[in-house]
Amino acid sequence: MRYGVCTWTFGDTPLPTIVEKIAALGFDGVELFGDLTLDPVQVRTLLASQDLEVLSTPPQNVDICHPHTAVRETALAYYLDLLDFAAAVGAPLIACHGAVGRISAISSYEEEWALYVEAVQRIAGRARELGLGVVMEILNRYESHLLVTAAEGQRFLAEVSRPNVRLLLDTYHMNIEEPDLAAAVWQSGDRLGLFHVADSNRQAVGRGHTDFPALLRALHGIRYQGDVILELTPPGPDPFTPHKGPDSVPILETYLSESLRLLKHYTAVATDSHSLL
């Protein structure tokens, strides 16, 4: 597995500084936030200078299942541009989710679910033309009203019925919604396309109560071949911003270092344990 860091977690830190810090910490790549004002050529040159890759590209906060056509089509146009951007920077896939922070339906759950399916089918079609994958991020109920559990995600994939669309599970969100985090990984199986990591409090691995050894055993058990992206934030209010004060970036760097060390340790233990079975 390759390990990466979501650039969103560094807030407004300039991208060259973010990339330098991530490389110095020993990561393999970045999850590059979908800022379409970035120059793809400059991004590729910058990452190559630090021997890093773009592992995935998450979206800005747009609403592809909004019942108002103009809002939905604007959001969909952004996603189609994001796919072109992802291809240009060398990302193998994009992440997809509903509007973060909208926790109830405007029209009805059923209508918006159907609109979501239709929108993702259109996104998946363009992604296939570009040779890219799409991963549906499962968020918690305090950030989204659609796709809040792995089981809902699997039902959604069945309705979308596109082979290049898979799931993105995030341990922070799973901690809220899943009765058994490792079981959700096992049940997702080969439909798991990307894995986000933070402890139960969205801090470093080991600073909360998430059972990461069990999760790494499950990932190894399903022969997960995707990447692991760390999406950590320092303690503080407002989950929708990474800025928690003047010490945010130094705290984040400490969290990233701790997490990478533990994840590699747990992965090694999981691999060794499995070989003994």
PDB file of C-alpha atoms in Angstrom, residues 57-230:
ATOM      1  CA  THR A  57      -8.331  14.091  -6.114  1.00  0.00           C
ATOM      2  CA  PRO A  58     -11.260  15.039  -3.831  1.00  0.00           C
ATOM      3  CA  PRO A  59     -13.846  17.642  -4.873  1.00  0.00           C
ATOM      4  CA  GLN A  60     -14.774  21.064  -3.685  1.00  0.00           C
ATOM      5  CA  ASN A  61     -18.085  21.242  -1.842  1.00  0.00           C
ATOM      6  CA  VAL A  62     -20.675  21.067  -4.609  1.00  0.00           C
ATOM      7  CA  ASP A  63     -24.081  19.362  -4.691  1.00  0.00           C
ATOM      8  CA  ILE A  64     -24.679  16.840  -7.484  1.00  0.00           C
ATOM      9  CA  CYS A  65     -27.927  15.536  -5.979  1.00  0.00           C
ATOM     10  CA  HIS A  66     -29.619  18.910  -5.412  1.00  0.00           C
ATOM     11  CA  PRO A  67     -33.237  18.900  -6.633  1.00  0.00           C
ATOM     12  CA  HIS A  68     -32.834  22.281  -8.366  1.00  0.00           C
ATOM     13  CA  THR A  69     -31.565  21.603 -11.863  1.00  0.00           C
ATOM     14  CA  ALA A  70     -29.316  24.667 -12.119  1.00  0.00           C
ATOM     15  CA  VAL A  71     -27.509  23.859  -8.872  1.00  0.00           C
ATOM     16  CA  ARG A  72     -27.097  20.215  -9.803  1.00  0.00           C
ATOM     17  CA  GLU A  73     -25.869  20.897 -13.324  1.00  0.00           C
ATOM     18  CA  THR A  74     -23.328  23.451 -12.090  1.00  0.00           C
ATOM     19  CA  ALA A  75     -22.019  20.860  -9.639  1.00  0.00           C
ATOM     20  CA  LEU A  76     -21.900  18.188 -12.324  1.00  0.00           C
ATOM     21  CA  ALA A  77     -19.984  20.513 -14.660  1.00  0.00           C
ATOM     22  CA  TYR A  78     -17.424  21.000 -11.893  1.00  0.00           C
ATOM     23  CA  TYR A  79     -16.996  17.229 -11.521  1.00  0.00           C
ATOM     24  CA  LEU A  80     -16.464  16.789 -15.254  1.00  0.00           C
ATOM     25  CA  ASP A  81     -13.792  19.503 -15.135  1.00  0.00           C
ATOM     26  CA  LEU A  82     -12.315  17.799 -12.067  1.00  0.00           C
ATOM     27  CA  LEU A  83     -11.934  14.595 -14.066  1.00  0.00           C
ATOM     28  CA  ASP A  84      -9.987  16.440 -16.741  1.00  0.00           C
ATOM     29  CA  PHE A  85      -7.854  18.025 -14.017  1.00  0.00           C
ATOM     30  CA  ALA A  86      -7.231  14.643 -12.381  1.00  0.00           C
ATOM     31  CA  ALA A  87      -6.131  13.146 -15.686  1.00  0.00           C
ATOM     32  CA  ALA A  88      -3.820  16.107 -16.310  1.00  0.00           C
ATOM     33  CA  VAL A  89      -2.080  15.816 -12.918  1.00  0.00           C
ATOM     34  CA  GLY A  90      -1.805  12.034 -13.147  1.00  0.00           C
ATOM     35  CA  ALA A  91      -4.348  11.059 -10.483  1.00  0.00           C
ATOM     36  CA  PRO A  92      -5.789   7.550 -10.977  1.00  0.00           C
ATOM     37  CA  LEU A  93      -9.166   8.443  -9.464  1.00  0.00           C
ATOM     38  CA  ILE A  94     -11.388  11.146  -8.030  1.00  0.00           C
ATOM     39  CA  ALA A  95     -13.435  11.077  -4.843  1.00  0.00           C
ATOM     40  CA  CYS A  96     -17.133  11.902  -4.967  1.00  0.00           C
ATOM     41  CA  HIS A  97     -19.671  12.817  -2.288  1.00  0.00           C
ATOM     42  CA  GLY A  98     -22.744  14.930  -1.702  1.00  0.00           C
ATOM     43  CA  ALA A  99     -22.663  18.458  -0.347  1.00  0.00           C
ATOM     44  CA  VAL A 100     -20.804  18.319   2.964  1.00  0.00           C
ATOM     45  CA  GLY A 101     -22.933  19.885   5.672  1.00  0.00           C
ATOM     46  CA  ARG A 102     -26.320  19.220   4.043  1.00  0.00           C
ATOM     47  CA  ILE A 103     -27.810  16.721   6.440  1.00  0.00           C
ATOM     48  CA  SER A 104     -31.402  16.478   5.193  1.00  0.00           C
ATOM     49  CA  ALA A 105     -33.258  16.269   1.916  1.00  0.00           C
ATOM     50  CA  ILE A 106     -34.625  19.401   0.275  1.00  0.00           C
ATOM     51  CA  SER A 107     -37.168  17.470  -1.799  1.00  0.00           C
ATOM     52  CA  SER A 108     -37.197  13.864  -0.611  1.00  0.00           C
ATOM     53  CA  TYR A 109     -34.588  11.244   0.224  1.00  0.00           C
ATOM     54  CA  GLU A 110     -35.826   8.994  -2.570  1.00  0.00           C
ATOM     55  CA  GLU A 111     -35.724  11.704  -5.250  1.00  0.00           C
ATOM     56  CA  GLU A 112     -32.276  12.900  -4.244  1.00  0.00           C
ATOM     57  CA  TRP A 113     -30.952   9.335  -4.100  1.00  0.00           C
ATOM     58  CA  ALA A 114     -32.149   8.837  -7.690  1.00  0.00           C
ATOM     59  CA  LEU A 115     -30.558  12.125  -8.779  1.00  0.00           C
ATOM     60  CA  TYR A 116     -27.331  11.060  -7.095  1.00  0.00           C
ATOM     61  CA  VAL A 117     -27.316   7.754  -8.975  1.00  0.00           C
ATOM     62  CA  GLU A 118     -27.928   9.515 -12.287  1.00  0.00           C
ATOM     63  CA  ALA A 119     -25.201  12.096 -11.680  1.00  0.00           C
ATOM     64  CA  VAL A 120     -22.612   9.484 -10.707  1.00  0.00           C
ATOM     65  CA  GLN A 121     -23.452   7.420 -13.780  1.00  0.00           C
ATOM     66  CA  ARG A 122     -22.662  10.476 -15.932  1.00  0.00           C
ATOM     67  CA  ILE A 123     -19.436  11.134 -13.997  1.00  0.00           C
ATOM     68  CA  ALA A 124     -18.429   7.477 -14.283  1.00  0.00           C
ATOM     69  CA  GLY A 125     -18.969   7.553 -18.043  1.00  0.00           C
ATOM     70  CA  ARG A 126     -16.566  10.465 -18.485  1.00  0.00           C
ATOM     71  CA  ALA A 127     -14.113   8.877 -16.032  1.00  0.00           C
ATOM     72  CA  ARG A 128     -14.105   5.663 -18.077  1.00  0.00           C
ATOM     73  CA  GLU A 129     -13.236   7.642 -21.216  1.00  0.00           C
ATOM     74  CA  LEU A 130     -10.242   9.090 -19.356  1.00  0.00           C
ATOM     75  CA  GLY A 131      -9.213   5.768 -17.818  1.00  0.00           C
ATOM     76  CA  LEU A 132     -10.012   6.966 -14.286  1.00  0.00           C
ATOM     77  CA  GLY A 133     -11.846   5.524 -11.300  1.00  0.00           C
ATOM     78  CA  VAL A 134     -14.432   7.142  -9.035  1.00  0.00           C
ATOM     79  CA  VAL A 135     -14.713   6.420  -5.316  1.00  0.00           C
ATOM     80  CA  MET A 136     -17.856   7.287  -3.377  1.00  0.00           C
ATOM     81  CA  GLU A 137     -16.932   8.670   0.028  1.00  0.00           C
ATOM     82  CA  ILE A 138     -19.075   7.466   2.921  1.00  0.00           C
ATOM     83  CA  LEU A 139     -19.595  10.386   5.332  1.00  0.00           C
ATOM     84  CA  ASN A 140     -21.272  10.517   8.738  1.00  0.00           C
ATOM     85  CA  ARG A 141     -24.806  11.689   9.427  1.00  0.00           C
ATOM     86  CA  TYR A 142     -23.621  15.079  10.695  1.00  0.00           C
ATOM     87  CA  GLU A 143     -22.070  15.868   7.307  1.00  0.00           C
ATOM     88  CA  SER A 144     -24.380  14.173   4.807  1.00  0.00           C
ATOM     89  CA  HIS A 145     -27.854  12.682   4.472  1.00  0.00           C
ATOM     90  CA  LEU A 146     -26.920  10.184   1.747  1.00  0.00           C
ATOM     91  CA  LEU A 147     -24.397   7.326   1.932  1.00  0.00           C
ATOM     92  CA  VAL A 148     -23.529   7.288   5.623  1.00  0.00           C
ATOM     93  CA  THR A 149     -22.720   3.572   5.981  1.00  0.00           C
ATOM     94  CA  ALA A 150     -20.776   1.054   3.940  1.00  0.00           C
ATOM     95  CA  ALA A 151     -23.988  -0.937   3.429  1.00  0.00           C
ATOM     96  CA  GLU A 152     -25.690   2.113   1.895  1.00  0.00           C
ATOM     97  CA  GLY A 153     -22.645   2.593  -0.280  1.00  0.00           C
ATOM     98  CA  GLN A 154     -22.827  -0.969  -1.556  1.00  0.00           C
ATOM     99  CA  ARG A 155     -26.517  -0.545  -2.394  1.00  0.00           C
ATOM    100  CA  PHE A 156     -25.665   2.673  -4.206  1.00  0.00           C
ATOM    101  CA  LEU A 157     -22.937   0.960  -6.242  1.00  0.00           C
ATOM    102  CA  ALA A 158     -25.401  -1.738  -7.251  1.00  0.00           C
ATOM    103  CA  GLU A 159     -27.792   0.898  -8.620  1.00  0.00           C
ATOM    104  CA  VAL A 160     -25.062   2.910 -10.349  1.00  0.00           C
ATOM    105  CA  SER A 161     -23.795  -0.345 -11.908  1.00  0.00           C
ATOM    106  CA  ARG A 162     -20.514   0.994 -13.258  1.00  0.00           C
ATOM    107  CA  PRO A 163     -17.353  -1.091 -12.752  1.00  0.00           C
ATOM    108  CA  ASN A 164     -15.089   1.960 -12.327  1.00  0.00           C
ATOM    109  CA  VAL A 165     -17.085   3.217  -9.304  1.00  0.00           C
ATOM    110  CA  ARG A 166     -16.091   1.885  -5.902  1.00  0.00           C
ATOM    111  CA  LEU A 167     -16.223   2.908  -2.235  1.00  0.00           C
ATOM    112  CA  LEU A 168     -14.108   5.229  -0.119  1.00  0.00           C
ATOM    113  CA  LEU A 169     -14.265   4.314   3.569  1.00  0.00           C
ATOM    114  CA  ASP A 170     -12.976   6.750   6.189  1.00  0.00           C
ATOM    115  CA  THR A 171     -12.234   5.513   9.702  1.00  0.00           C
ATOM    116  CA  TYR A 172     -13.300   8.815  11.276  1.00  0.00           C
ATOM    117  CA  HIS A 173     -16.759   8.639   9.705  1.00  0.00           C
ATOM    118  CA  MET A 174     -16.969   4.877  10.247  1.00  0.00           C
ATOM    119  CA  ASN A 175     -16.331   5.398  13.958  1.00  0.00           C
ATOM    120  CA  ILE A 176     -19.660   7.255  14.134  1.00  0.00           C
ATOM    121  CA  GLU A 177     -21.766   5.061  11.855  1.00  0.00           C
ATOM    122  CA  GLU A 178     -20.464   1.487  11.778  1.00  0.00           C
ATOM    123  CA  PRO A 179     -21.102  -0.968  14.638  1.00  0.00           C
ATOM    124  CA  ASP A 180     -17.995  -2.896  13.561  1.00  0.00           C
ATOM    125  CA  LEU A 181     -15.413  -1.033  11.476  1.00  0.00           C
ATOM    126  CA  ALA A 182     -13.411  -4.090  10.456  1.00  0.00           C
ATOM    127  CA  ALA A 183     -16.607  -5.911   9.436  1.00  0.00           C
ATOM    128  CA  ALA A 184     -17.484  -3.026   7.109  1.00  0.00           C
ATOM    129  CA  VAL A 185     -14.096  -3.422   5.429  1.00  0.00           C
ATOM    130  CA  TRP A 186     -14.558  -7.174   5.062  1.00  0.00           C
ATOM    131  CA  GLN A 187     -18.048  -6.692   3.616  1.00  0.00           C
ATOM    132  CA  SER A 188     -16.820  -4.082   1.128  1.00  0.00           C
ATOM    133  CA  GLY A 189     -14.246  -6.496  -0.233  1.00  0.00           C
ATOM    134  CA  ASP A 190     -13.029  -5.714  -3.730  1.00  0.00           C
ATOM    135  CA  ARG A 191     -15.454  -2.784  -3.985  1.00  0.00           C
ATOM    136  CA  LEU A 192     -13.202  -0.783  -1.665  1.00  0.00           C
ATOM    137  CA  GLY A 193     -11.235   1.631  -3.828  1.00  0.00           C
ATOM    138  CA  LEU A 194      -9.668   4.043  -1.331  1.00  0.00           C
ATOM    139  CA  PHE A 195      -9.179   4.162   2.430  1.00  0.00           C
ATOM    140  CA  HIS A 196      -9.043   7.325   4.562  1.00  0.00           C
ATOM    141  CA  VAL A 197      -7.495   7.216   8.014  1.00  0.00           C
ATOM    142  CA  ALA A 198      -7.893   9.276  11.178  1.00  0.00           C
ATOM    143  CA  ASP A 199      -8.499   8.150  14.727  1.00  0.00           C
ATOM    144  CA  SER A 200     -11.927   8.420  16.359  1.00  0.00           C
ATOM    145  CA  ASN A 201     -11.283  12.069  17.273  1.00  0.00           C
ATOM    146  CA  ARG A 202      -9.819  12.805  13.801  1.00  0.00           C
ATOM    147  CA  GLN A 203      -6.405  13.112  15.371  1.00  0.00           C
ATOM    148  CA  ALA A 204      -3.346  10.888  14.928  1.00  0.00           C
ATOM    149  CA  VAL A 205      -3.575   7.116  14.831  1.00  0.00           C
ATOM    150  CA  GLY A 206      -3.225   5.992  18.432  1.00  0.00           C
ATOM    151  CA  ARG A 207      -4.726   9.138  19.988  1.00  0.00           C
ATOM    152  CA  GLY A 208      -8.298   7.847  19.931  1.00  0.00           C
ATOM    153  CA  HIS A 209     -10.002   4.492  20.444  1.00  0.00           C
ATOM    154  CA  THR A 210     -10.156   3.069  16.894  1.00  0.00           C
ATOM    155  CA  ASP A 211      -8.882  -0.519  16.623  1.00  0.00           C
ATOM    156  CA  PHE A 212      -6.389  -0.040  13.805  1.00  0.00           C
ATOM    157  CA  PRO A 213      -4.760  -3.470  14.110  1.00  0.00           C
ATOM    158  CA  ALA A 214      -8.160  -5.038  13.330  1.00  0.00           C
ATOM    159  CA  LEU A 215      -8.652  -2.670  10.394  1.00  0.00           C
ATOM    160  CA  LEU A 216      -5.239  -3.446   8.927  1.00  0.00           C
ATOM    161  CA  ARG A 217      -5.910  -7.179   9.313  1.00  0.00           C
ATOM    162  CA  ALA A 218      -9.167  -6.676   7.431  1.00  0.00           C
ATOM    163  CA  LEU A 219      -7.476  -4.693   4.650  1.00  0.00           C
ATOM    164  CA  HIS A 220      -4.877  -7.427   4.312  1.00  0.00           C
ATOM    165  CA  GLY A 221      -7.590 -10.079   4.434  1.00  0.00           C
ATOM    166  CA  ILE A 222      -9.513  -8.585   1.492  1.00  0.00           C
ATOM    167  CA  ARG A 223      -6.218  -8.137  -0.399  1.00  0.00           C
ATOM    168  CA  TYR A 224      -6.730  -4.414  -0.596  1.00  0.00           C
ATOM    169  CA  GLN A 225      -4.486  -2.975  -3.308  1.00  0.00           C
ATOM    170  CA  GLY A 226      -5.468   0.685  -3.003  1.00  0.00           C
ATOM    171  CA  ASP A 227      -3.866   3.598  -1.219  1.00  0.00           C
ATOM    172  CA  VAL A 228      -4.230   4.838   2.351  1.00  0.00           C
ATOM    173  CA  ILE A 229      -4.813   8.566   2.766  1.00  0.00           C
ATOM    174  CA  LEU A 230      -4.335  10.330   6.097  1.00  0.00           C
TER     175      LEU A 230
END
